[in-house]
Coordinates of C-alpha atoms in Angstrom, one line a residue:
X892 CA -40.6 -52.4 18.7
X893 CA -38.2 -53.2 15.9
X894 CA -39.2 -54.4 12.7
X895 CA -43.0 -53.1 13.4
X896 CA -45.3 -52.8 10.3
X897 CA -47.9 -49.7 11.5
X898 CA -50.5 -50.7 8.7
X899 CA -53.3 -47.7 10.5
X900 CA -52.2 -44.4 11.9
X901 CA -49.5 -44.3 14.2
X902 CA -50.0 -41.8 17.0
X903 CA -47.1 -40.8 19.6
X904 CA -48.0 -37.4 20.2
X905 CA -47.0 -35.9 23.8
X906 CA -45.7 -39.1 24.5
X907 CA -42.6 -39.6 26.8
X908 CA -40.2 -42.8 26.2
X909 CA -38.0 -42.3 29.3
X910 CA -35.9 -45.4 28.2
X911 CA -34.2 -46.4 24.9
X912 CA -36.4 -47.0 22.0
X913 CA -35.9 -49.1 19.1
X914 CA -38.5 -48.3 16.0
X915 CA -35.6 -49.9 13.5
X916 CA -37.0 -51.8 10.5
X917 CA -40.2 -50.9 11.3
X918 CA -42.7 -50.0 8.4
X919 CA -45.2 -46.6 8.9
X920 CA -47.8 -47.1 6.0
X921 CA -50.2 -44.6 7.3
X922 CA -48.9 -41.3 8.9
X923 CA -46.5 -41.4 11.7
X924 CA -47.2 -38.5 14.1
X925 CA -44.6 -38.1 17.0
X926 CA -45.6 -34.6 17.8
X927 CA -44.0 -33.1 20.7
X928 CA -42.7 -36.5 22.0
X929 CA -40.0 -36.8 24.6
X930 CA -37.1 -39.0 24.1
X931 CA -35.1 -39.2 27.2
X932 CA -32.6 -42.1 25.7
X933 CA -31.3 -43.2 22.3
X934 CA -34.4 -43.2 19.6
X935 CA -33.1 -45.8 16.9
X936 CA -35.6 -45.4 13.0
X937 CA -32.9 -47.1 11.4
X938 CA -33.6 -48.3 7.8
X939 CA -37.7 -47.5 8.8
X940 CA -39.9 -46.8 5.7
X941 CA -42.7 -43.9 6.5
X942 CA -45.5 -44.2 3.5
X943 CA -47.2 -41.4 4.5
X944 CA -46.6 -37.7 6.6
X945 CA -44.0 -38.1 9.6
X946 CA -44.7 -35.2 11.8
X947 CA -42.0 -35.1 14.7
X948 CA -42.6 -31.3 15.0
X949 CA -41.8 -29.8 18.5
X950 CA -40.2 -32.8 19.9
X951 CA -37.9 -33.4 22.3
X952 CA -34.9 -35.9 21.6
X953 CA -32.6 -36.2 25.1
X954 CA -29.8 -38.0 23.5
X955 CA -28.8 -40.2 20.2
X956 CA -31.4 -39.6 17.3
X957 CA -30.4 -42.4 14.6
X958 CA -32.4 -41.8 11.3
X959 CA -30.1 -44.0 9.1
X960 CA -30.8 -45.9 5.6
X961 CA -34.6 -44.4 6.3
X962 CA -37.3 -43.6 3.6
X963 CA -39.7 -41.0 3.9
X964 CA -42.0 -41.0 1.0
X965 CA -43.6 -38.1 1.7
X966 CA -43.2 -34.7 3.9
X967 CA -40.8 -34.7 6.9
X968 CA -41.6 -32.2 10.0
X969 CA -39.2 -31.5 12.3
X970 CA -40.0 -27.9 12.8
X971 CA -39.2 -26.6 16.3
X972 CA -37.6 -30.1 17.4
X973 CA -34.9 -29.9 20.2
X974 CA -32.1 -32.5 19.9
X975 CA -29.8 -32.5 22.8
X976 CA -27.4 -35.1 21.0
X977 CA -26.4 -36.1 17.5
X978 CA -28.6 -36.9 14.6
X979 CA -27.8 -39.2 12.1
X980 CA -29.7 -39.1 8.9
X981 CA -26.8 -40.8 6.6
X982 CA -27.9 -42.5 3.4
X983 CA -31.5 -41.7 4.0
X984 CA -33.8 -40.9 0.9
X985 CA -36.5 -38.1 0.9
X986 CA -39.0 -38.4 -1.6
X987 CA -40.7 -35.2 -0.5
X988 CA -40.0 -31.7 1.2
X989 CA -38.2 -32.0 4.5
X990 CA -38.8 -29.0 7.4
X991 CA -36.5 -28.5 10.4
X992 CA -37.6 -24.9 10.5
X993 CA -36.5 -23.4 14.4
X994 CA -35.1 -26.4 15.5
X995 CA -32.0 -26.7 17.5
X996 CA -29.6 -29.5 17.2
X997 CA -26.9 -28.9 20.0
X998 CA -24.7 -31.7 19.0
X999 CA -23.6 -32.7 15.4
X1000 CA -26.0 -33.5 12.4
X1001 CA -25.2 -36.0 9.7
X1002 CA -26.9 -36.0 6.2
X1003 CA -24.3 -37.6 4.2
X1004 CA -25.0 -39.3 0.7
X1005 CA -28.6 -38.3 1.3
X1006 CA -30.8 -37.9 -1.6
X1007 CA -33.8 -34.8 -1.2
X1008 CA -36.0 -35.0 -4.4
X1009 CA -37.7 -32.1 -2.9
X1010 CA -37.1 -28.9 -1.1
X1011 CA -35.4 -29.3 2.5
X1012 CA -36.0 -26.3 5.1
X1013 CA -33.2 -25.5 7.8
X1014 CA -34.3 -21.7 8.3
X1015 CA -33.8 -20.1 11.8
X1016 CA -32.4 -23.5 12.8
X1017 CA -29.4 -23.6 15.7
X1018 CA -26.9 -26.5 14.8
X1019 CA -23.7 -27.5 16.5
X1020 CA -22.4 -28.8 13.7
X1021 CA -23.6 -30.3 10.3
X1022 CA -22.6 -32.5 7.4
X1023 CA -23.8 -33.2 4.0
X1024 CA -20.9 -34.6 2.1
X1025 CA -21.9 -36.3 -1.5
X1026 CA -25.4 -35.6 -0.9
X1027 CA -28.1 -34.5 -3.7
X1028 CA -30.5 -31.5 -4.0
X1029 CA -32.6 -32.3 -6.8
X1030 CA -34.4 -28.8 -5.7
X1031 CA -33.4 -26.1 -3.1
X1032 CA -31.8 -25.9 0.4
X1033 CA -32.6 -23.1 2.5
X1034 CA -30.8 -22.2 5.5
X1035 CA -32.1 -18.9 6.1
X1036 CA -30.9 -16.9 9.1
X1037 CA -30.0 -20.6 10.0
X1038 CA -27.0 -20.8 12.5
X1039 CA -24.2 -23.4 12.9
X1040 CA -21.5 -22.8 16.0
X1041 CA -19.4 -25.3 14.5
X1042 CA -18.1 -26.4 10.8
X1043 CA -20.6 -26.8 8.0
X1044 CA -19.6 -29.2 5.0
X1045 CA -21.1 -30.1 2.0
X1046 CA -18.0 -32.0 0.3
X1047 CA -18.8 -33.7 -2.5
X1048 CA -22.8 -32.5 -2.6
X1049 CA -24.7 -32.0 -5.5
X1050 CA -27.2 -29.4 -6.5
X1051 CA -29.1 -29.9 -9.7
X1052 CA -31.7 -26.8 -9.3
X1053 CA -31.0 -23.0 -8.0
X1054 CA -30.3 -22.6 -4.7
X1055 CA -30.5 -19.2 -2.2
X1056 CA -28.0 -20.6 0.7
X1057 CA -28.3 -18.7 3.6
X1058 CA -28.0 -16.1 5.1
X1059 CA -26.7 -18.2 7.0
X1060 CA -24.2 -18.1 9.8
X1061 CA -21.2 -20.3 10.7
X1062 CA -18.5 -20.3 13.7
X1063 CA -16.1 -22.5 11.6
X1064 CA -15.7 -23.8 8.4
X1065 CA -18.1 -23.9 5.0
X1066 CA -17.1 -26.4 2.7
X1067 CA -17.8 -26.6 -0.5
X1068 CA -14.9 -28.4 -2.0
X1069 CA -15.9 -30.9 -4.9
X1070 CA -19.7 -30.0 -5.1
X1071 CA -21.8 -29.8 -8.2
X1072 CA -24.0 -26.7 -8.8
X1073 CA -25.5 -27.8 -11.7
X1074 CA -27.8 -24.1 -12.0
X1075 CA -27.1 -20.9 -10.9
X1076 CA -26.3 -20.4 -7.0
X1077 CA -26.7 -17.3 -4.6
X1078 CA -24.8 -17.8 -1.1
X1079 CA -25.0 -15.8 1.3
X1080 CA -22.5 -16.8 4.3
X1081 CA -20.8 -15.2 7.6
X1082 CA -18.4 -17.6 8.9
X1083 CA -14.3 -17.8 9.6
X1084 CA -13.7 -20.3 6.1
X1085 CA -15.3 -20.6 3.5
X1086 CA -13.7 -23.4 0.7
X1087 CA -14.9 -24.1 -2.6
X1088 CA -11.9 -26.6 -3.2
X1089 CA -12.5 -28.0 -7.4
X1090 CA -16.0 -27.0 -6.7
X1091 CA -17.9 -26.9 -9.9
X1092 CA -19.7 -24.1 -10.9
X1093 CA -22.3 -24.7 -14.4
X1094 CA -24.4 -21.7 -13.8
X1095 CA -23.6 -18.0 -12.5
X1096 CA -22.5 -17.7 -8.9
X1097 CA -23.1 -15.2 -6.6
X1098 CA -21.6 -15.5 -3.1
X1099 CA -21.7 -13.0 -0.9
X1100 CA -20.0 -13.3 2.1
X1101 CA -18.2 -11.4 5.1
X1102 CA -15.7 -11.7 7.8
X1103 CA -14.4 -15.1 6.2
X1104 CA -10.9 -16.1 4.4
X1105 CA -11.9 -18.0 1.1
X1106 CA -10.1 -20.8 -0.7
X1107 CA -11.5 -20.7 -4.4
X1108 CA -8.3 -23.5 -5.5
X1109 CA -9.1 -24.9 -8.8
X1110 CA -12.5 -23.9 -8.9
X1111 CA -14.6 -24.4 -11.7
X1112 CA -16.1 -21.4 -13.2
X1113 CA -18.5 -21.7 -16.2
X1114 CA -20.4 -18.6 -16.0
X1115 CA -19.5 -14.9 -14.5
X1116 CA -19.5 -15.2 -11.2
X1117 CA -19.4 -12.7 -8.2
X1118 CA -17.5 -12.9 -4.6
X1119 CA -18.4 -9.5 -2.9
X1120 CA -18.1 -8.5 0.9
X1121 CA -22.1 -7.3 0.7
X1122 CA -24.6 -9.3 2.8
X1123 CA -27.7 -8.8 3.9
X1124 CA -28.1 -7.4 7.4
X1125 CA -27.8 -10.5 9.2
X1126 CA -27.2 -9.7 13.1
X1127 CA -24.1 -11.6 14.6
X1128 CA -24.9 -14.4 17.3
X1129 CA -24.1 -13.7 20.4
X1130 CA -21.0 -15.5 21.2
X1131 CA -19.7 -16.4 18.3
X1132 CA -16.4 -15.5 17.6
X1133 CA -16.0 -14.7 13.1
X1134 CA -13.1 -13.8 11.3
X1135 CA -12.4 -9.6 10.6
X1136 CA -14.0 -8.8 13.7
X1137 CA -15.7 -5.0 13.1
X1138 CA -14.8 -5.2 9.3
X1139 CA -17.5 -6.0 7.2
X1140 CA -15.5 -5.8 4.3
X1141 CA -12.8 -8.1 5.6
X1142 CA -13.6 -11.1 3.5
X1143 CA -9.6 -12.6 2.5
X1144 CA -9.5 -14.7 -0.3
X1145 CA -6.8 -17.3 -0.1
X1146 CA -5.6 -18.2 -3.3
X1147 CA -7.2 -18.2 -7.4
X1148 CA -4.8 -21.1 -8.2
X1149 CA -6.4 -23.0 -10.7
X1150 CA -9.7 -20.9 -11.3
X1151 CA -10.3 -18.9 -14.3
X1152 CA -10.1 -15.4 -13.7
X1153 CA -12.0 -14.2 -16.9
X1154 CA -15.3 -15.3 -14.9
X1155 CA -15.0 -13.9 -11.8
X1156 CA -15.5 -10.3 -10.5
X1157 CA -14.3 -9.6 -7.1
X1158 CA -15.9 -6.5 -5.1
X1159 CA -14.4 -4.9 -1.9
X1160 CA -12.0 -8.2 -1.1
X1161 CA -9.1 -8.7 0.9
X1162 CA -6.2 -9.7 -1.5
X1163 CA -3.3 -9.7 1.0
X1164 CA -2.8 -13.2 1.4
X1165 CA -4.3 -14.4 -2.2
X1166 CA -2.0 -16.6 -4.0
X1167 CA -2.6 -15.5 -8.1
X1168 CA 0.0 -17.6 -9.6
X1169 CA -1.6 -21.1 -11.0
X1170 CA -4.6 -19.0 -12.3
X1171 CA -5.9 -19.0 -15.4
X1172 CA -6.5 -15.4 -17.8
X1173 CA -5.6 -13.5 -14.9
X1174 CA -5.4 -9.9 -17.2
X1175 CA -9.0 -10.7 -17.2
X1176 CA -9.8 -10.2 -13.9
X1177 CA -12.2 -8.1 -12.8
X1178 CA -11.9 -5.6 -9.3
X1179 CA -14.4 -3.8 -7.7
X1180 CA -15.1 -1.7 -4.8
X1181 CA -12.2 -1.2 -1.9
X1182 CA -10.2 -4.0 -2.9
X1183 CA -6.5 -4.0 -1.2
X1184 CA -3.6 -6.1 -1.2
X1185 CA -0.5 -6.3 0.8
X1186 CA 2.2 -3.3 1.7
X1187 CA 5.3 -3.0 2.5
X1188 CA 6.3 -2.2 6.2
X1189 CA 6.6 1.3 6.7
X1190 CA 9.8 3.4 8.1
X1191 CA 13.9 2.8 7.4
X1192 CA 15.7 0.0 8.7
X1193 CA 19.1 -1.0 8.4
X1194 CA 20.9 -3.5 5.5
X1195 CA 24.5 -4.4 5.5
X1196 CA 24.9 -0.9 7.5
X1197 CA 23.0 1.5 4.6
X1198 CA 19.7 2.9 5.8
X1199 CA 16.9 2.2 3.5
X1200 CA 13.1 2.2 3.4
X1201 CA 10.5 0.5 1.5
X1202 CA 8.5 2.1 -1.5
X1203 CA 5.2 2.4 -0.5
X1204 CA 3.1 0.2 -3.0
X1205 CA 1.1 -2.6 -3.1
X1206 CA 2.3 -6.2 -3.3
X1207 CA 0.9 -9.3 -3.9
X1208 CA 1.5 -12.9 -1.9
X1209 CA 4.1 -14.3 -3.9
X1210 CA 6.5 -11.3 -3.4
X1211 CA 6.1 -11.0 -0.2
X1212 CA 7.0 -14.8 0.2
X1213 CA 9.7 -14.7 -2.2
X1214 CA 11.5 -11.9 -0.3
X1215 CA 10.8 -13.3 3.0
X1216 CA 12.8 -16.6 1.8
X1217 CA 15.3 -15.2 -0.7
X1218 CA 16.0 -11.4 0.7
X1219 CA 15.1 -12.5 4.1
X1220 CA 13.3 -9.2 4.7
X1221 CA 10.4 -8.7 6.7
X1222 CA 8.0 -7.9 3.4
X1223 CA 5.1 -8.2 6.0
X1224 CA 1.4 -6.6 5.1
X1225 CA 1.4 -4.7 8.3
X1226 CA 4.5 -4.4 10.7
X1227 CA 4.8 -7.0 13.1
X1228 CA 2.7 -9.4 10.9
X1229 CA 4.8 -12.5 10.1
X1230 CA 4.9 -13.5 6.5
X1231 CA 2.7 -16.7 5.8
X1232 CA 4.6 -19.8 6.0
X1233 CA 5.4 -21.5 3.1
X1234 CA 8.0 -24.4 1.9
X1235 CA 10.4 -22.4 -0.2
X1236 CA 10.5 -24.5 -2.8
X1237 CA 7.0 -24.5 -3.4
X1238 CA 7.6 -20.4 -4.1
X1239 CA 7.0 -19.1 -7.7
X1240 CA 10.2 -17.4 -8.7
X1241 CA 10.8 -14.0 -9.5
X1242 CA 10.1 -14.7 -13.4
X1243 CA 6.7 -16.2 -12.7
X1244 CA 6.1 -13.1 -9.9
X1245 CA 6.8 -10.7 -13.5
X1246 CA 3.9 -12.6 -15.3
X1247 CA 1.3 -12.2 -12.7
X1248 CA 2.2 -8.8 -11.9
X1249 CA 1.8 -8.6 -15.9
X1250 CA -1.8 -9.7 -15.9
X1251 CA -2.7 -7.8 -13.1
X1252 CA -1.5 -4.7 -14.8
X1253 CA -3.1 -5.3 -17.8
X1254 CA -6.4 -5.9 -16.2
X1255 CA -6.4 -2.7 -14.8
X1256 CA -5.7 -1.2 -17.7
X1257 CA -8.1 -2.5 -19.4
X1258 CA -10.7 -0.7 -16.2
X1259 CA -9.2 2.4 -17.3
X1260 CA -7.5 2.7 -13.7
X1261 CA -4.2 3.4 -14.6
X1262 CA -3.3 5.0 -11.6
X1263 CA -4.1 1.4 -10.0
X1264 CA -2.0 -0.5 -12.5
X1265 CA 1.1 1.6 -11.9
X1266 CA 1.8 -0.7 -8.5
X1267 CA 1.2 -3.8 -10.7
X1268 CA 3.7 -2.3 -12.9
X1269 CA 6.3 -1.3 -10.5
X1270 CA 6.0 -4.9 -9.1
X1271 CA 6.3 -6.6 -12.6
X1272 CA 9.7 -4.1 -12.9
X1273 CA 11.5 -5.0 -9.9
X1274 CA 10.4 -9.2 -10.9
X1275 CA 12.6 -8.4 -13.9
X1276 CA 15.2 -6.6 -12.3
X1277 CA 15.9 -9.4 -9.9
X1278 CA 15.6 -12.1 -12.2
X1279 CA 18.6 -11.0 -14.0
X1280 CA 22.2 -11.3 -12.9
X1281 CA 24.5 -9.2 -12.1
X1282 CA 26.5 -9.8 -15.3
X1283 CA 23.9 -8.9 -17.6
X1284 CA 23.5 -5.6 -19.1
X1285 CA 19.4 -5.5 -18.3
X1286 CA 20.1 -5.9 -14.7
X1287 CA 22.3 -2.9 -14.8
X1288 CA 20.0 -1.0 -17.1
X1289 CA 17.1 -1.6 -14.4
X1290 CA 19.1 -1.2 -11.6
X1291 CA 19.5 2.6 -12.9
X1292 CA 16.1 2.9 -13.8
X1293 CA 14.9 1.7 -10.3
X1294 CA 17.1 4.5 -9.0
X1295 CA 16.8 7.5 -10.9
X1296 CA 12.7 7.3 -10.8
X1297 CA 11.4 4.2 -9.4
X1298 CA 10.6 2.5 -13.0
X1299 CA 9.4 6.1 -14.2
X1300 CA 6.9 6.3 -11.5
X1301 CA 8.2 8.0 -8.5
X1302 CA 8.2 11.6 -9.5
X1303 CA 10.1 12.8 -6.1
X1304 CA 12.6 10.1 -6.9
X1305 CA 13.5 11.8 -10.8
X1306 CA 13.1 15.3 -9.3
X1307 CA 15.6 14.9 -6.3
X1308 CA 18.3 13.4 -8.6
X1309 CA 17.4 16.7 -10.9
X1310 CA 17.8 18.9 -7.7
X1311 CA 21.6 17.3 -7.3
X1312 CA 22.1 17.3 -10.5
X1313 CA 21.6 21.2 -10.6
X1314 CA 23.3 21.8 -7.3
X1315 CA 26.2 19.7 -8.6
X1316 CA 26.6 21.3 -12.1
X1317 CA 26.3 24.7 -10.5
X1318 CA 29.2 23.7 -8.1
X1319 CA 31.3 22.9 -11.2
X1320 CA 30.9 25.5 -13.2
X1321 CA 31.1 28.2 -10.3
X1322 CA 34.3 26.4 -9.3
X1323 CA 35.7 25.0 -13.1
X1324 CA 33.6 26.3 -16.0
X1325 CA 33.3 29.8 -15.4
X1326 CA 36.7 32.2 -16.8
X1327 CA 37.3 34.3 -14.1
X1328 CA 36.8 37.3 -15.9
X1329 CA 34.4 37.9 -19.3
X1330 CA 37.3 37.5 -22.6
X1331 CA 37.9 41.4 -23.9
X1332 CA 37.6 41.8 -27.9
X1333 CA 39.9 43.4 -29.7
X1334 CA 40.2 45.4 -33.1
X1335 CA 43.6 45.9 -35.5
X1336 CA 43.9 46.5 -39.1
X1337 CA 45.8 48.2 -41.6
X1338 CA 45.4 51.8 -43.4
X1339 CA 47.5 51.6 -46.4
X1340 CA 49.7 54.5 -47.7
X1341 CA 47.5 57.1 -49.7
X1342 CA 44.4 56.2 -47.6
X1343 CA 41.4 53.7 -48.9
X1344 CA 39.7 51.0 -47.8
X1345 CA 40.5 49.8 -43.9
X1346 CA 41.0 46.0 -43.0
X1347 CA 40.5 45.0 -39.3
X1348 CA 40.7 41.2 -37.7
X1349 CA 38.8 41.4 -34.5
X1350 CA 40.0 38.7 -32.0
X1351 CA 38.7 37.6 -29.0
X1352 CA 41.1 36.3 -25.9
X1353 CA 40.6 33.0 -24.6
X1354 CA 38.6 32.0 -21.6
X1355 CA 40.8 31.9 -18.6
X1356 CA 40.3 29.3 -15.9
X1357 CA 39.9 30.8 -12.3
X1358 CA 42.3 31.2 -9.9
X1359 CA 39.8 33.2 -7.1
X1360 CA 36.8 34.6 -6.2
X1361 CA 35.0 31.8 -7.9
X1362 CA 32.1 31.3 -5.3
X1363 CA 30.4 34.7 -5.4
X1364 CA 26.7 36.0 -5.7
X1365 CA 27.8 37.2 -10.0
X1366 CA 29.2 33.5 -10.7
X1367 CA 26.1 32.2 -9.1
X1368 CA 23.5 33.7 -11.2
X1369 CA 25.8 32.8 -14.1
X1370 CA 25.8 29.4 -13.4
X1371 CA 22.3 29.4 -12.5
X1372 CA 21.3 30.5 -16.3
X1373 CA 23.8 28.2 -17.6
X1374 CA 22.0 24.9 -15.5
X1375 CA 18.2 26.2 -15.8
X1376 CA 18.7 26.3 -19.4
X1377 CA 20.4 23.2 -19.7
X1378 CA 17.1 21.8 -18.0
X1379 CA 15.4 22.9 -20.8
X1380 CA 18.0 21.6 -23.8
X1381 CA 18.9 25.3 -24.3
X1382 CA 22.4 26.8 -24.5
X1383 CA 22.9 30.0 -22.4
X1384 CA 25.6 31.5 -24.9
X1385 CA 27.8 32.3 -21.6
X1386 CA 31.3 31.9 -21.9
X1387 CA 33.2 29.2 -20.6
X1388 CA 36.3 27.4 -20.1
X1389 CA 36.6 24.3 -21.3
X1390 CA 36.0 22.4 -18.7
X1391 CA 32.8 23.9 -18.5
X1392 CA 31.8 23.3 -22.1
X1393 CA 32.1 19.9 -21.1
X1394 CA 30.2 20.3 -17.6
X1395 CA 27.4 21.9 -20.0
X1396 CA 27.0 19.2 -22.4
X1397 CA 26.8 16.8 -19.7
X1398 CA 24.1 19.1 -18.0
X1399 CA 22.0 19.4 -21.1
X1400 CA 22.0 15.8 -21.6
X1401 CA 21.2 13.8 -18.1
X1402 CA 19.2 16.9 -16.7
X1403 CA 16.5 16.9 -19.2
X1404 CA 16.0 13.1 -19.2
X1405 CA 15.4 13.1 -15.1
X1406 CA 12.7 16.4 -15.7
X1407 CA 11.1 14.0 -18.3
X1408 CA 10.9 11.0 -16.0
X1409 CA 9.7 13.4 -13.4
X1410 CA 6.9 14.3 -15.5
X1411 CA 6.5 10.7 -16.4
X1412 CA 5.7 9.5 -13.3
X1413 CA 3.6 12.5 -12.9
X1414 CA 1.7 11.6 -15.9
X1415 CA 1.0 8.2 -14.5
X1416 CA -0.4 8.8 -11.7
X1417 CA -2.7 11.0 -13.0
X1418 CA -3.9 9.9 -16.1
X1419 CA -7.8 8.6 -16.5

């Protein structure tokens, strides 16, 4: 039946073609109505031209649908069709709305570098797996409650008008990467990927997704734009297996290389893995809801023999890479996790890992959340400190501040080293600083013959060192006035010997500095 010209009506409804059946080339100038036919083989409409309405709504296709190089010139049905096979739409052209409402295609659909002037319908519909690469949506596509098992692409797609995608559900991969979305765009997805790779974005995006890992690389961002964990309440398929099992708020985004942060606010997102270097006005990022990035792994473990343990912060990707390569320490978000493999070359170094943990700082600061800016700021700190030789005065200058208070942000840090500080200057003056007894004054003068006025020099004797008794309850309370006041900047106006003017001095200067970083880091934690 190839090459056919239907110049009247064409009528296959309920019919059954238990063989092959060709209808390619052929020509349906009236309306073509294959309504709940049965196609047991192949069904070829290759390149066929249908004038009028095409109605294949509620049939049955047992194996191979081709639909290539067809024009439709007006409305397409195939609402409630079952295809057991592929279906192969490529380079078709569809002048007018297009319906697969409920069907179910169990094998793979292919619409690329189709053209829809009008709106085309996938809602409720079951797909194996679907393409649309470089095709264009002069109006909407709706894929409402649709649901693919498989991967879902639209690389390269266009889509001049606003679109509502979804929700939708997918078993594998969205793909985004090089479309057009030439007006604004609401999507709402649950899937395991998600990539919008150079996509192009002219009006405001919204996309609302969950339990996927999103690749937003060199994105194109013209208006402010939304990614945010909340979706509609879209039940789960049964069997089908989505990323962030059980966490609805488990949506990862991958990496913001390329995209500009100043348009793009991201609400209760997984940040462990991102990669933020390669972005563009990153202090202008905006973070919402329960956010989180990576950790450190919890616990001590053991470095060239010295105990040690992990400040509890958060860290971005980059770090954790960089450490994992140069340091060769398990930086992992959780313990157990590897780190993500990654050429170390390709690693930002610890300079560059100072300027994004600069930017995110900054934008957090600019929420008002200092408290959530002090891990940016910590980060930024030990960038700079390991940047630096060893040679260099900075690197020795951090390398203190890193261990008196943790940057000026650990508060238990500054106020153990006050602690030993006291205990240690208490030591020293009950053992050096304190005379071992309180210097006597004493009075003489001069009464000249014939009496009249009296002249005495009062002396006072030298503090003596001591040579026992020195650690007992008296020379502890003395000592304890002595330190406590040096805390404070005070002198206690004790005696001492002078070694113990000297321990003093030293107490009144270093003591008060670590209270002050103490109350620093206090300060910064707190602070609205």
């Amino acid at each position: 039946m190839a090459r056919i010209t239907f110049a009247d009506s064409a009528s296959f409804s309920r019919a059954i073609f238990t063989e092959g059946v060709d209808f390619s080339g052929s020509k349906f100038e009236a309306n073509a109505d294959f309504t709940e036919a049965r196609f047991d083989g192949w069904v070829s409409f290759e390149e066929a031209i249908f004038s009028r309405k095409a109605e294949f709504r509620g049939s049955n296709f047992g194996s191979v649908a081709m639909f290539r190089l067809c024009r439709f010139a007006y409305s397409l049905r195939f609402a409630d069709a079952e295809f057991a096979s592929n279906a192969y739409f490529n380079e078709a052209a569809f002048d007018y709305a297009v319906t697969f409402d409920r069907s179910r295609i169990h094998g793979s659909l292919f619409v690329d570098s189709v053209k829809f002037a009008e709106v085309v319908e996938f809602s409720r519909t079951t797909i194996g797996e679907a393409s649309f690469e470089k095709s264009e949506f002069a109006r909407g596509v709706r894929f409402d409650r649709a649901n693919v098992h498989g991967n879902l692409s639209f690389g390269g797609a266009t889509f001049q008008d606003h679109i509502h995608l979804g929700p939708l559900t997918c078993g594998g991969e969205v793909d985004f990467s090089y479309c057009k979305f030439l007006s604004t765009s609401l999507i709402d997805a649950m899937a395991k990927h998600i990539k919008c790779l150079h996509a192009k974005f002219e009006g405001a995006l919204t996309l609302r997704i969950r339990y996927a890992t999103l690749a937003l690389d060199h994105a194109v961002l013209m208006q402010p734009s939304t990614v945010t964990s909340n979706l509609a309440d879209v039940p789960r398929p049964s069997g089908t297996e989505l990323a962030g099992e059980g966490d609805p708020t488990a949506v990862s985004i991958t990496s913001l290389d390329g995209v500009d942060a100043s348009m793009l606010l991201l609400s209760s997102v997984d940040l462990t893995a991102c990669k933020f270097s390669g972005s563009h006005h990153l202090d202008q990022l905006r973070l919402e809801g329960r956010w989180r990035l990576s950790v450190p792994p919890s616990g001590f473990r053991l470095r060239r023999g010295i105990p040690q343990r992990w400040t509890k912060r958060q860290v971005i990707a980059e770090e954790r890479q960089w450490r994992h390569w140069s340091l060769h320490a398990d930086f992992s978000s959780q313990p157990g996790t590897p780190v993500i493999p990654m050429f170390p070359d390709l690693i930002p170094g610890p300079s560059v890992i100072a300027t994004t943990y600069r930017q995110l700082r900054k934008s957090r600061e600019d929420a008002k959340d200092e408290p959530g800016a002090a891990d940016f700021y910590y980060g930024e700190m030990e960038m700079r400190r390991h940047s630096k030789g060893w040679r260099t005065a900075e690197r020795w200058m951090l390398q203190l501040y890193w261990l008196l208070s943790g940057y000026g942000l650990r508060a238990s840090r500054a106020l153990g080293w006050l602690a030993l500080a006291m205990m240690t200057t208490i030591l020293l003056l009950m053992g050096f600083g304190l005379p071992q007894d309180s210097p006597k004054q004493s009075a003489t003068g001069t009464v000249p013959p014939g009496g009249g006025k009296v002249t005495f020099e009062i002396d006072k004797d030298n503090p003596q060192n001591p040579t026992h008794d020195r650690f007992t309850t008296k020379r502890f309370e003395k000592a304890l006035s002595v330190t406590l006041n040096s805390v404070v900047f005070r002198s206690s106006g004790q005696d001492l010997t002078t070694a113990g003017g000297y321990i003093e001095m030293a107490s009144r200067f270093s003591e008060p500095v670590l209270l002050g970083l103490a109350a620093l880091a206090i300060r910064g934690r707190v602070k609205r």
